[in-house]
């Protein structure tokens, strides 16, 4: 029963944070900090299902691989390995500083 409660909590946080607080519009770009966490994974999947371009940050190579290969994030990076975080968006195909519309910092 505890697993269901945790899943519901993360799910409600993801849904409300993305849909109710951010009010996304078609074609927007989404950045998710702590994207490999429970709520971050759910927001990323929800955003991808709705057709958004999704970028996530995580704290290890394994988590970045999870975001890109299993959860189909468009871009992901390991913030612990970045020496200049301002350079990260410039490497993106879509030049995120100009196009970034939604940034979520999710902590449960």
PDB file of N, CA and C in Angstrom:
ATOM      1  N   UNK A   1       0.805  -1.192   0.000  1.00  0.00           N
ATOM      2  CA  UNK A   1       0.000   0.000   0.000  1.00  0.00           C
ATOM      3  C   UNK A   1       0.855   1.267   0.000  1.00  0.00           C
ATOM      4  N   UNK A   2       2.013   1.231   0.645  1.00  0.00           N
ATOM      5  CA  UNK A   2       2.897   2.405   0.682  1.00  0.00           C
ATOM      6  C   UNK A   2       3.400   2.756  -0.714  1.00  0.00           C
ATOM      7  N   UNK A   3       3.652   1.760  -1.544  1.00  0.00           N
ATOM      8  CA  UNK A   3       4.117   2.009  -2.904  1.00  0.00           C
ATOM      9  C   UNK A   3       3.072   2.767  -3.703  1.00  0.00           C
ATOM     10  N   UNK A   4       1.829   2.419  -3.544  1.00  0.00           N
ATOM     11  CA  UNK A   4       0.752   3.116  -4.241  1.00  0.00           C
ATOM     12  C   UNK A   4       0.684   4.563  -3.788  1.00  0.00           C
ATOM     13  N   UNK A   5       0.820   4.806  -2.500  1.00  0.00           N
ATOM     14  CA  UNK A   5       0.760   6.172  -1.978  1.00  0.00           C
ATOM     15  C   UNK A   5       1.910   7.017  -2.520  1.00  0.00           C
ATOM     16  N   UNK A   6       3.118   6.454  -2.578  1.00  0.00           N
ATOM     17  CA  UNK A   6       4.252   7.190  -3.120  1.00  0.00           C
ATOM     18  C   UNK A   6       4.041   7.474  -4.600  1.00  0.00           C
ATOM     19  N   UNK A   7       3.570   6.493  -5.349  1.00  0.00           N
ATOM     20  CA  UNK A   7       3.320   6.683  -6.773  1.00  0.00           C
ATOM     21  C   UNK A   7       2.251   7.739  -7.012  1.00  0.00           C
ATOM     22  N   UNK A   8       1.206   7.734  -6.214  1.00  0.00           N
ATOM     23  CA  UNK A   8       0.152   8.726  -6.365  1.00  0.00           C
ATOM     24  C   UNK A   8       0.678  10.117  -6.040  1.00  0.00           C
ATOM     25  N   UNK A   9       1.523  10.216  -5.025  1.00  0.00           N
ATOM     26  CA  UNK A   9       2.085  11.509  -4.633  1.00  0.00           C
ATOM     27  C   UNK A   9       2.945  12.070  -5.755  1.00  0.00           C
ATOM     28  N   UNK A  10       3.838  11.242  -6.306  1.00  0.00           N
ATOM     29  CA  UNK A  10       4.687  11.679  -7.410  1.00  0.00           C
ATOM     30  C   UNK A  10       3.839  12.005  -8.640  1.00  0.00           C
ATOM     31  N   UNK A  11       2.839  11.191  -8.899  1.00  0.00           N
ATOM     32  CA  UNK A  11       1.975  11.419 -10.048  1.00  0.00           C
ATOM     33  C   UNK A  11       1.191  12.712  -9.945  1.00  0.00           C
ATOM     34  N   UNK A  12       0.658  12.994  -8.791  1.00  0.00           N
ATOM     35  CA  UNK A  12      -0.091  14.241  -8.596  1.00  0.00           C
ATOM     36  C   UNK A  12       0.830  15.449  -8.678  1.00  0.00           C
ATOM     37  N   UNK A  13       2.035  15.320  -8.124  1.00  0.00           N
ATOM     38  CA  UNK A  13       3.013  16.404  -8.209  1.00  0.00           C
ATOM     39  C   UNK A  13       3.373  16.674  -9.665  1.00  0.00           C
ATOM     40  N   UNK A  14       3.619  15.608 -10.410  1.00  0.00           N
ATOM     41  CA  UNK A  14       3.971  15.747 -11.818  1.00  0.00           C
ATOM     42  C   UNK A  14       2.829  16.375 -12.617  1.00  0.00           C
ATOM     43  N   UNK A  15       1.644  15.842 -12.438  1.00  0.00           N
ATOM     44  CA  UNK A  15       0.497  16.341 -13.197  1.00  0.00           C
ATOM     45  C   UNK A  15       0.191  17.800 -12.861  1.00  0.00           C
ATOM     46  N   UNK A  16       0.074  18.095 -11.577  1.00  0.00           N
ATOM     47  CA  UNK A  16      -0.276  19.457 -11.169  1.00  0.00           C
ATOM     48  C   UNK A  16       0.830  20.447 -11.510  1.00  0.00           C
ATOM     49  N   UNK A  17       2.073  20.049 -11.276  1.00  0.00           N
ATOM     50  CA  UNK A  17       3.183  20.943 -11.584  1.00  0.00           C
ATOM     51  C   UNK A  17       3.257  21.286 -13.057  1.00  0.00           C
ATOM     52  N   UNK A  18       3.042  20.304 -13.890  1.00  0.00           N
ATOM     53  CA  UNK A  18       3.150  20.534 -15.327  1.00  0.00           C
ATOM     54  C   UNK A  18       1.901  21.193 -15.900  1.00  0.00           C
ATOM     55  N   UNK A  19       0.755  20.586 -15.686  1.00  0.00           N
ATOM     56  CA  UNK A  19      -0.469  21.076 -16.321  1.00  0.00           C
ATOM     57  C   UNK A  19      -1.087  22.286 -15.644  1.00  0.00           C
ATOM     58  N   UNK A  20      -1.127  22.290 -14.332  1.00  0.00           N
ATOM     59  CA  UNK A  20      -1.831  23.358 -13.631  1.00  0.00           C
ATOM     60  C   UNK A  20      -0.951  24.582 -13.382  1.00  0.00           C
ATOM     61  N   UNK A  21       0.285  24.368 -12.970  1.00  0.00           N
ATOM     62  CA  UNK A  21       1.170  25.493 -12.650  1.00  0.00           C
ATOM     63  C   UNK A  21       1.805  26.062 -13.920  1.00  0.00           C
ATOM     64  N   UNK A  22       2.337  25.207 -14.774  1.00  0.00           N
ATOM     65  CA  UNK A  22       3.051  25.672 -15.971  1.00  0.00           C
ATOM     66  C   UNK A  22       2.129  26.024 -17.128  1.00  0.00           C
ATOM     67  N   UNK A  23       0.962  25.435 -17.192  1.00  0.00           N
ATOM     68  CA  UNK A  23       0.007  25.669 -18.284  1.00  0.00           C
ATOM     69  C   UNK A  23       0.690  25.630 -19.651  1.00  0.00           C
ATOM     70  N   UNK A  24       1.246  24.474 -20.033  1.00  0.00           N
ATOM     71  CA  UNK A  24       2.001  24.386 -21.287  1.00  0.00           C
ATOM     72  C   UNK A  24       1.133  24.597 -22.522  1.00  0.00           C
ATOM     73  N   UNK A  25       1.780  25.105 -23.558  1.00  0.00           N
ATOM     74  CA  UNK A  25       1.119  25.307 -24.840  1.00  0.00           C
ATOM     75  C   UNK A  25       1.870  24.505 -25.900  1.00  0.00           C
ATOM     76  N   UNK A  26       1.181  24.088 -26.920  1.00  0.00           N
ATOM     77  CA  UNK A  26       1.784  23.278 -27.984  1.00  0.00           C
ATOM     78  C   UNK A  26       3.050  23.941 -28.530  1.00  0.00           C
ATOM     79  N   UNK A  27       4.071  23.104 -28.768  1.00  0.00           N
ATOM     80  CA  UNK A  27       5.305  23.583 -29.367  1.00  0.00           C
ATOM     81  C   UNK A  27       6.322  24.141 -28.386  1.00  0.00           C
ATOM     82  N   UNK A  28       6.009  24.147 -27.106  1.00  0.00           N
ATOM     83  CA  UNK A  28       6.945  24.699 -26.132  1.00  0.00           C
ATOM     84  C   UNK A  28       8.033  23.684 -25.777  1.00  0.00           C
ATOM     85  N   UNK A  29       9.114  24.203 -25.225  1.00  0.00           N
ATOM     86  CA  UNK A  29      10.263  23.398 -24.826  1.00  0.00           C
ATOM     87  C   UNK A  29      10.285  23.318 -23.303  1.00  0.00           C
ATOM     88  N   UNK A  30      10.552  22.118 -22.779  1.00  0.00           N
ATOM     89  CA  UNK A  30      10.475  21.868 -21.340  1.00  0.00           C
ATOM     90  C   UNK A  30      11.830  21.410 -20.815  1.00  0.00           C
ATOM     91  N   UNK A  31      12.301  22.047 -19.732  1.00  0.00           N
ATOM     92  CA  UNK A  31      13.511  21.603 -19.028  1.00  0.00           C
ATOM     93  C   UNK A  31      13.088  21.096 -17.658  1.00  0.00           C
ATOM     94  N   UNK A  32      13.583  19.909 -17.277  1.00  0.00           N
ATOM     95  CA  UNK A  32      13.241  19.308 -15.986  1.00  0.00           C
ATOM     96  C   UNK A  32      14.525  19.054 -15.208  1.00  0.00           C
ATOM     97  N   UNK A  33      14.654  19.732 -14.075  1.00  0.00           N
ATOM     98  CA  UNK A  33      15.770  19.483 -13.173  1.00  0.00           C
ATOM     99  C   UNK A  33      15.413  18.270 -12.323  1.00  0.00           C
ATOM    100  N   UNK A  34      16.399  17.483 -11.942  1.00  0.00           N
ATOM    101  CA  UNK A  34      16.159  16.240 -11.193  1.00  0.00           C
ATOM    102  C   UNK A  34      15.212  15.336 -11.970  1.00  0.00           C
ATOM    103  N   UNK A  35      15.451  15.216 -13.259  1.00  0.00           N
ATOM    104  CA  UNK A  35      14.553  14.495 -14.164  1.00  0.00           C
ATOM    105  C   UNK A  35      14.523  12.995 -13.930  1.00  0.00           C
ATOM    106  N   UNK A  36      15.511  12.446 -13.245  1.00  0.00           N
ATOM    107  CA  UNK A  36      15.518  10.997 -13.018  1.00  0.00           C
ATOM    108  C   UNK A  36      14.770  10.604 -11.753  1.00  0.00           C
ATOM    109  N   UNK A  37      14.276  11.576 -11.004  1.00  0.00           N
ATOM    110  CA  UNK A  37      13.463  11.284  -9.825  1.00  0.00           C
ATOM    111  C   UNK A  37      12.056  10.868 -10.225  1.00  0.00           C
ATOM    112  N   UNK A  38      11.285  10.443  -9.259  1.00  0.00           N
ATOM    113  CA  UNK A  38       9.938   9.922  -9.543  1.00  0.00           C
ATOM    114  C   UNK A  38       9.060  10.932 -10.276  1.00  0.00           C
ATOM    115  N   UNK A  39       8.937  12.133  -9.750  1.00  0.00           N
ATOM    116  CA  UNK A  39       8.085  13.138 -10.390  1.00  0.00           C
ATOM    117  C   UNK A  39       8.696  13.626 -11.694  1.00  0.00           C
ATOM    118  N   UNK A  40      10.006  13.787 -11.744  1.00  0.00           N
ATOM    119  CA  UNK A  40      10.677  14.233 -12.966  1.00  0.00           C
ATOM    120  C   UNK A  40      10.486  13.274 -14.115  1.00  0.00           C
ATOM    121  N   UNK A  41      10.586  11.978 -13.837  1.00  0.00           N
ATOM    122  CA  UNK A  41      10.358  10.975 -14.881  1.00  0.00           C
ATOM    123  C   UNK A  41       8.932  11.064 -15.408  1.00  0.00           C
ATOM    124  N   UNK A  42       7.991  11.229 -14.503  1.00  0.00           N
ATOM    125  CA  UNK A  42       6.582  11.298 -14.915  1.00  0.00           C
ATOM    126  C   UNK A  42       6.294  12.550 -15.730  1.00  0.00           C
ATOM    127  N   UNK A  43       6.834  13.690 -15.309  1.00  0.00           N
ATOM    128  CA  UNK A  43       6.630  14.921 -16.081  1.00  0.00           C
ATOM    129  C   UNK A  43       7.237  14.772 -17.467  1.00  0.00           C
ATOM    130  N   UNK A  44       8.431  14.212 -17.529  1.00  0.00           N
ATOM    131  CA  UNK A  44       9.082  14.014 -18.824  1.00  0.00           C
ATOM    132  C   UNK A  44       8.268  13.140 -19.748  1.00  0.00           C
ATOM    133  N   UNK A  45       7.746  12.046 -19.224  1.00  0.00           N
ATOM    134  CA  UNK A  45       6.935  11.147 -20.047  1.00  0.00           C
ATOM    135  C   UNK A  45       5.634  11.816 -20.471  1.00  0.00           C
ATOM    136  N   UNK A  46       5.009  12.539 -19.558  1.00  0.00           N
ATOM    137  CA  UNK A  46       3.777  13.252 -19.882  1.00  0.00           C
ATOM    138  C   UNK A  46       4.042  14.293 -20.972  1.00  0.00           C
ATOM    139  N   UNK A  47       5.112  15.051 -20.812  1.00  0.00           N
ATOM    140  CA  UNK A  47       5.446  16.080 -21.798  1.00  0.00           C
ATOM    141  C   UNK A  47       5.737  15.457 -23.164  1.00  0.00           C
ATOM    142  N   UNK A  48       6.472  14.342 -23.188  1.00  0.00           N
ATOM    143  CA  UNK A  48       6.756  13.669 -24.459  1.00  0.00           C
ATOM    144  C   UNK A  48       5.471  13.152 -25.106  1.00  0.00           C
ATOM    145  N   UNK A  49       4.578  12.573 -24.309  1.00  0.00           N
ATOM    146  CA  UNK A  49       3.307  12.074 -24.849  1.00  0.00           C
ATOM    147  C   UNK A  49       2.479  13.193 -25.473  1.00  0.00           C
ATOM    148  N   UNK A  50       2.609  14.391 -24.915  1.00  0.00           N
ATOM    149  CA  UNK A  50       1.850  15.530 -25.421  1.00  0.00           C
ATOM    150  C   UNK A  50       2.576  16.283 -26.532  1.00  0.00           C
ATOM    151  N   UNK A  51       3.772  15.800 -26.910  1.00  0.00           N
ATOM    152  CA  UNK A  51       4.466  16.358 -28.060  1.00  0.00           C
ATOM    153  C   UNK A  51       5.449  17.476 -27.780  1.00  0.00           C
ATOM    154  N   UNK A  52       5.908  17.641 -26.557  1.00  0.00           N
ATOM    155  CA  UNK A  52       6.863  18.695 -26.238  1.00  0.00           C
ATOM    156  C   UNK A  52       8.293  18.220 -26.430  1.00  0.00           C
ATOM    157  N   UNK A  53       9.215  19.161 -26.624  1.00  0.00           N
ATOM    158  CA  UNK A  53      10.651  18.881 -26.674  1.00  0.00           C
ATOM    159  C   UNK A  53      11.132  18.916 -25.229  1.00  0.00           C
ATOM    160  N   UNK A  54      11.714  17.801 -24.739  1.00  0.00           N
ATOM    161  CA  UNK A  54      12.018  17.654 -23.318  1.00  0.00           C
ATOM    162  C   UNK A  54      13.521  17.487 -23.089  1.00  0.00           C
ATOM    163  N   UNK A  55      14.054  18.305 -22.174  1.00  0.00           N
ATOM    164  CA  UNK A  55      15.451  18.237 -21.755  1.00  0.00           C
ATOM    165  C   UNK A  55      15.469  18.009 -20.252  1.00  0.00           C
ATOM    166  N   UNK A  56      16.328  17.095 -19.786  1.00  0.00           N
ATOM    167  CA  UNK A  56      16.415  16.821 -18.356  1.00  0.00           C
ATOM    168  C   UNK A  56      17.841  16.810 -17.865  1.00  0.00           C
ATOM    169  N   UNK A  57      18.000  17.106 -16.575  1.00  0.00           N
ATOM    170  CA  UNK A  57      19.313  16.997 -15.943  1.00  0.00           C
ATOM    171  C   UNK A  57      19.244  15.901 -14.882  1.00  0.00           C
ATOM    172  N   UNK A  58      20.391  15.228 -14.698  1.00  0.00           N
ATOM    173  CA  UNK A  58      20.499  14.162 -13.702  1.00  0.00           C
ATOM    174  C   UNK A  58      21.925  14.158 -13.161  1.00  0.00           C
ATOM    175  N   UNK A  59      22.154  13.386 -12.115  1.00  0.00           N
ATOM    176  CA  UNK A  59      23.433  13.422 -11.427  1.00  0.00           C
ATOM    177  C   UNK A  59      24.394  12.293 -11.720  1.00  0.00           C
ATOM    178  N   UNK A  60      24.131  11.463 -12.725  1.00  0.00           N
ATOM    179  CA  UNK A  60      25.067  10.401 -13.075  1.00  0.00           C
ATOM    180  C   UNK A  60      24.867  10.000 -14.534  1.00  0.00           C
ATOM    181  N   UNK A  61      25.883   9.359 -15.094  1.00  0.00           N
ATOM    182  CA  UNK A  61      25.814   8.886 -16.475  1.00  0.00           C
ATOM    183  C   UNK A  61      24.686   7.872 -16.644  1.00  0.00           C
ATOM    184  N   UNK A  62      24.522   6.995 -15.665  1.00  0.00           N
ATOM    185  CA  UNK A  62      23.472   5.976 -15.735  1.00  0.00           C
ATOM    186  C   UNK A  62      22.091   6.615 -15.795  1.00  0.00           C
ATOM    187  N   UNK A  63      21.881   7.663 -15.013  1.00  0.00           N
ATOM    188  CA  UNK A  63      20.582   8.340 -15.002  1.00  0.00           C
ATOM    189  C   UNK A  63      20.339   9.081 -16.312  1.00  0.00           C
ATOM    190  N   UNK A  64      21.388   9.691 -16.851  1.00  0.00           N
ATOM    191  CA  UNK A  64      21.263  10.359 -18.148  1.00  0.00           C
ATOM    192  C   UNK A  64      20.910   9.335 -19.226  1.00  0.00           C
ATOM    193  N   UNK A  65      21.578   8.192 -19.193  1.00  0.00           N
ATOM    194  CA  UNK A  65      21.267   7.121 -20.153  1.00  0.00           C
ATOM    195  C   UNK A  65      19.821   6.668 -20.019  1.00  0.00           C
ATOM    196  N   UNK A  66      19.326   6.552 -18.795  1.00  0.00           N
ATOM    197  CA  UNK A  66      17.928   6.185 -18.556  1.00  0.00           C
ATOM    198  C   UNK A  66      16.993   7.207 -19.198  1.00  0.00           C
ATOM    199  N   UNK A  67      17.265   8.478 -18.981  1.00  0.00           N
ATOM    200  CA  UNK A  67      16.408   9.529 -19.526  1.00  0.00           C
ATOM    201  C   UNK A  67      16.354   9.476 -21.055  1.00  0.00           C
ATOM    202  N   UNK A  68      17.498   9.262 -21.672  1.00  0.00           N
ATOM    203  CA  UNK A  68      17.562   9.291 -23.133  1.00  0.00           C
ATOM    204  C   UNK A  68      17.100   7.984 -23.778  1.00  0.00           C
ATOM    205  N   UNK A  69      17.513   6.851 -23.222  1.00  0.00           N
ATOM    206  CA  UNK A  69      17.212   5.589 -23.897  1.00  0.00           C
ATOM    207  C   UNK A  69      15.865   4.979 -23.497  1.00  0.00           C
ATOM    208  N   UNK A  70      15.524   5.018 -22.249  1.00  0.00           N
ATOM    209  CA  UNK A  70      14.276   4.384 -21.780  1.00  0.00           C
ATOM    210  C   UNK A  70      13.090   5.343 -21.761  1.00  0.00           C
ATOM    211  N   UNK A  71      13.345   6.609 -21.383  1.00  0.00           N
ATOM    212  CA  UNK A  71      12.239   7.554 -21.220  1.00  0.00           C
ATOM    213  C   UNK A  71      12.099   8.509 -22.398  1.00  0.00           C
ATOM    214  N   UNK A  72      12.980   8.373 -23.384  1.00  0.00           N
ATOM    215  CA  UNK A  72      12.890   9.118 -24.639  1.00  0.00           C
ATOM    216  C   UNK A  72      12.960  10.646 -24.503  1.00  0.00           C
ATOM    217  N   UNK A  73      13.711  11.144 -23.504  1.00  0.00           N
ATOM    218  CA  UNK A  73      13.948  12.580 -23.434  1.00  0.00           C
ATOM    219  C   UNK A  73      14.722  12.984 -24.682  1.00  0.00           C
ATOM    220  N   UNK A  74      14.474  14.173 -25.200  1.00  0.00           N
ATOM    221  CA  UNK A  74      15.171  14.635 -26.396  1.00  0.00           C
ATOM    222  C   UNK A  74      16.641  14.939 -26.096  1.00  0.00           C
ATOM    223  N   UNK A  75      16.896  15.486 -24.930  1.00  0.00           N
ATOM    224  CA  UNK A  75      18.250  15.816 -24.488  1.00  0.00           C
ATOM    225  C   UNK A  75      18.332  15.537 -22.992  1.00  0.00           C
ATOM    226  N   UNK A  76      19.527  15.187 -22.525  1.00  0.00           N
ATOM    227  CA  UNK A  76      19.764  15.016 -21.093  1.00  0.00           C
ATOM    228  C   UNK A  76      21.248  15.223 -20.839  1.00  0.00           C
ATOM    229  N   UNK A  77      21.571  15.719 -19.655  1.00  0.00           N
ATOM    230  CA  UNK A  77      22.974  15.934 -19.310  1.00  0.00           C
ATOM    231  C   UNK A  77      23.189  15.685 -17.826  1.00  0.00           C
ATOM    232  N   UNK A  78      24.443  15.374 -17.481  1.00  0.00           N
ATOM    233  CA  UNK A  78      24.861  15.144 -16.098  1.00  0.00           C
ATOM    234  C   UNK A  78      25.386  16.458 -15.551  1.00  0.00           C
ATOM    235  N   UNK A  79      24.639  17.077 -14.659  1.00  0.00           N
ATOM    236  CA  UNK A  79      25.038  18.379 -14.140  1.00  0.00           C
ATOM    237  C   UNK A  79      26.325  18.316 -13.312  1.00  0.00           C
ATOM    238  N   UNK A  80      26.680  17.145 -12.796  1.00  0.00           N
ATOM    239  CA  UNK A  80      27.908  17.009 -12.003  1.00  0.00           C
ATOM    240  C   UNK A  80      29.162  17.017 -12.874  1.00  0.00           C
ATOM    241  N   UNK A  81      29.012  16.701 -14.148  1.00  0.00           N
ATOM    242  CA  UNK A  81      30.152  16.665 -15.059  1.00  0.00           C
ATOM    243  C   UNK A  81      30.298  17.943 -15.874  1.00  0.00           C
ATOM    244  N   UNK A  82      29.381  18.859 -15.723  1.00  0.00           N
ATOM    245  CA  UNK A  82      29.427  20.099 -16.488  1.00  0.00           C
ATOM    246  C   UNK A  82      30.260  21.145 -15.753  1.00  0.00           C
ATOM    247  N   UNK A  83      31.244  21.683 -16.447  1.00  0.00           N
ATOM    248  CA  UNK A  83      32.071  22.736 -15.855  1.00  0.00           C
ATOM    249  C   UNK A  83      31.444  24.107 -16.061  1.00  0.00           C
ATOM    250  N   UNK A  84      30.660  24.230 -17.101  1.00  0.00           N
ATOM    251  CA  UNK A  84      30.004  25.492 -17.425  1.00  0.00           C
ATOM    252  C   UNK A  84      28.554  25.195 -17.791  1.00  0.00           C
ATOM    253  N   UNK A  85      27.642  25.340 -16.831  1.00  0.00           N
ATOM    254  CA  UNK A  85      26.241  25.003 -17.088  1.00  0.00           C
ATOM    255  C   UNK A  85      25.596  25.924 -18.119  1.00  0.00           C
ATOM    256  N   UNK A  86      26.163  27.110 -18.321  1.00  0.00           N
ATOM    257  CA  UNK A  86      25.594  27.998 -19.336  1.00  0.00           C
ATOM    258  C   UNK A  86      25.877  27.485 -20.747  1.00  0.00           C
ATOM    259  N   UNK A  87      26.855  26.598 -20.895  1.00  0.00           N
ATOM    260  CA  UNK A  87      27.185  26.046 -22.213  1.00  0.00           C
ATOM    261  C   UNK A  87      26.257  24.900 -22.607  1.00  0.00           C
ATOM    262  N   UNK A  88      25.587  24.293 -21.644  1.00  0.00           N
ATOM    263  CA  UNK A  88      24.735  23.133 -21.931  1.00  0.00           C
ATOM    264  C   UNK A  88      23.655  23.449 -22.959  1.00  0.00           C
ATOM    265  N   UNK A  89      22.859  24.491 -22.778  1.00  0.00           N
ATOM    266  CA  UNK A  89      21.805  24.755 -23.771  1.00  0.00           C
ATOM    267  C   UNK A  89      22.353  25.093 -25.151  1.00  0.00           C
ATOM    268  N   UNK A  90      23.534  25.670 -25.221  1.00  0.00           N
ATOM    269  CA  UNK A  90      24.112  26.052 -26.512  1.00  0.00           C
ATOM    270  C   UNK A  90      24.463  24.832 -27.347  1.00  0.00           C
ATOM    271  N   UNK A  91      24.676  23.682 -26.703  1.00  0.00           N
ATOM    272  CA  UNK A  91      24.984  22.454 -27.430  1.00  0.00           C
ATOM    273  C   UNK A  91      23.724  21.822 -28.013  1.00  0.00           C
ATOM    274  N   UNK A  92      22.583  22.239 -27.533  1.00  0.00           N
ATOM    275  CA  UNK A  92      21.332  21.651 -27.995  1.00  0.00           C
ATOM    276  C   UNK A  92      21.068  22.014 -29.448  1.00  0.00           C
ATOM    277  N   UNK A  93      20.475  21.095 -30.146  1.00  0.00           N
ATOM    278  CA  UNK A  93      20.121  21.308 -31.553  1.00  0.00           C
ATOM    279  C   UNK A  93      19.203  22.520 -31.701  1.00  0.00           C
ATOM    280  N   UNK A  94      18.353  22.715 -30.719  1.00  0.00           N
ATOM    281  CA  UNK A  94      17.322  23.754 -30.836  1.00  0.00           C
ATOM    282  C   UNK A  94      17.674  25.060 -30.132  1.00  0.00           C
ATOM    283  N   UNK A  95      18.916  25.227 -29.693  1.00  0.00           N
ATOM    284  CA  UNK A  95      19.354  26.479 -29.067  1.00  0.00           C
ATOM    285  C   UNK A  95      18.406  26.902 -27.946  1.00  0.00           C
ATOM    286  N   UNK A  96      18.365  26.127 -26.909  1.00  0.00           N
ATOM    287  CA  UNK A  96      17.382  26.295 -25.842  1.00  0.00           C
ATOM    288  C   UNK A  96      17.282  27.669 -25.178  1.00  0.00           C
ATOM    289  N   UNK A  97      18.333  28.456 -25.020  1.00  0.00           N
ATOM    290  CA  UNK A  97      18.127  29.730 -24.338  1.00  0.00           C
ATOM    291  C   UNK A  97      17.085  30.607 -25.022  1.00  0.00           C
ATOM    292  N   UNK A  98      16.999  30.473 -26.341  1.00  0.00           N
ATOM    293  CA  UNK A  98      16.036  31.270 -27.086  1.00  0.00           C
ATOM    294  C   UNK A  98      14.641  30.656 -27.034  1.00  0.00           C
ATOM    295  N   UNK A  99      14.559  29.344 -26.899  1.00  0.00           N
ATOM    296  CA  UNK A  99      13.282  28.650 -27.033  1.00  0.00           C
ATOM    297  C   UNK A  99      12.734  28.035 -25.747  1.00  0.00           C
ATOM    298  N   UNK A 100      13.487  28.061 -24.667  1.00  0.00           N
ATOM    299  CA  UNK A 100      13.042  27.412 -23.440  1.00  0.00           C
ATOM    300  C   UNK A 100      11.825  28.132 -22.876  1.00  0.00           C
ATOM    301  N   UNK A 101      10.734  27.381 -22.701  1.00  0.00           N
ATOM    302  CA  UNK A 101       9.488  27.974 -22.234  1.00  0.00           C
ATOM    303  C   UNK A 101       9.139  27.581 -20.809  1.00  0.00           C
ATOM    304  N   UNK A 102       9.456  26.345 -20.424  1.00  0.00           N
ATOM    305  CA  UNK A 102       9.048  25.834 -19.119  1.00  0.00           C
ATOM    306  C   UNK A 102      10.252  25.190 -18.445  1.00  0.00           C
ATOM    307  N   UNK A 103      10.504  25.562 -17.203  1.00  0.00           N
ATOM    308  CA  UNK A 103      11.563  24.931 -16.410  1.00  0.00           C
ATOM    309  C   UNK A 103      10.951  24.451 -15.095  1.00  0.00           C
ATOM    310  N   UNK A 104      11.114  23.179 -14.799  1.00  0.00           N
ATOM    311  CA  UNK A 104      10.550  22.594 -13.581  1.00  0.00           C
ATOM    312  C   UNK A 104      11.658  22.101 -12.660  1.00  0.00           C
ATOM    313  N   UNK A 105      11.566  22.474 -11.413  1.00  0.00           N
ATOM    314  CA  UNK A 105      12.451  21.973 -10.363  1.00  0.00           C
ATOM    315  C   UNK A 105      11.559  21.155  -9.435  1.00  0.00           C
ATOM    316  N   UNK A 106      11.640  19.848  -9.520  1.00  0.00           N
ATOM    317  CA  UNK A 106      10.731  18.969  -8.774  1.00  0.00           C
ATOM    318  C   UNK A 106      11.472  18.275  -7.646  1.00  0.00           C
ATOM    319  N   UNK A 107      11.028  18.503  -6.433  1.00  0.00           N
ATOM    320  CA  UNK A 107      11.597  17.824  -5.266  1.00  0.00           C
ATOM    321  C   UNK A 107      10.470  17.330  -4.399  1.00  0.00           C
ATOM    322  N   UNK A 108      10.515  16.051  -4.082  1.00  0.00           N
ATOM    323  CA  UNK A 108       9.490  15.460  -3.205  1.00  0.00           C
ATOM    324  C   UNK A 108      10.029  15.295  -1.817  1.00  0.00           C
TER     325      UNK A 108
END
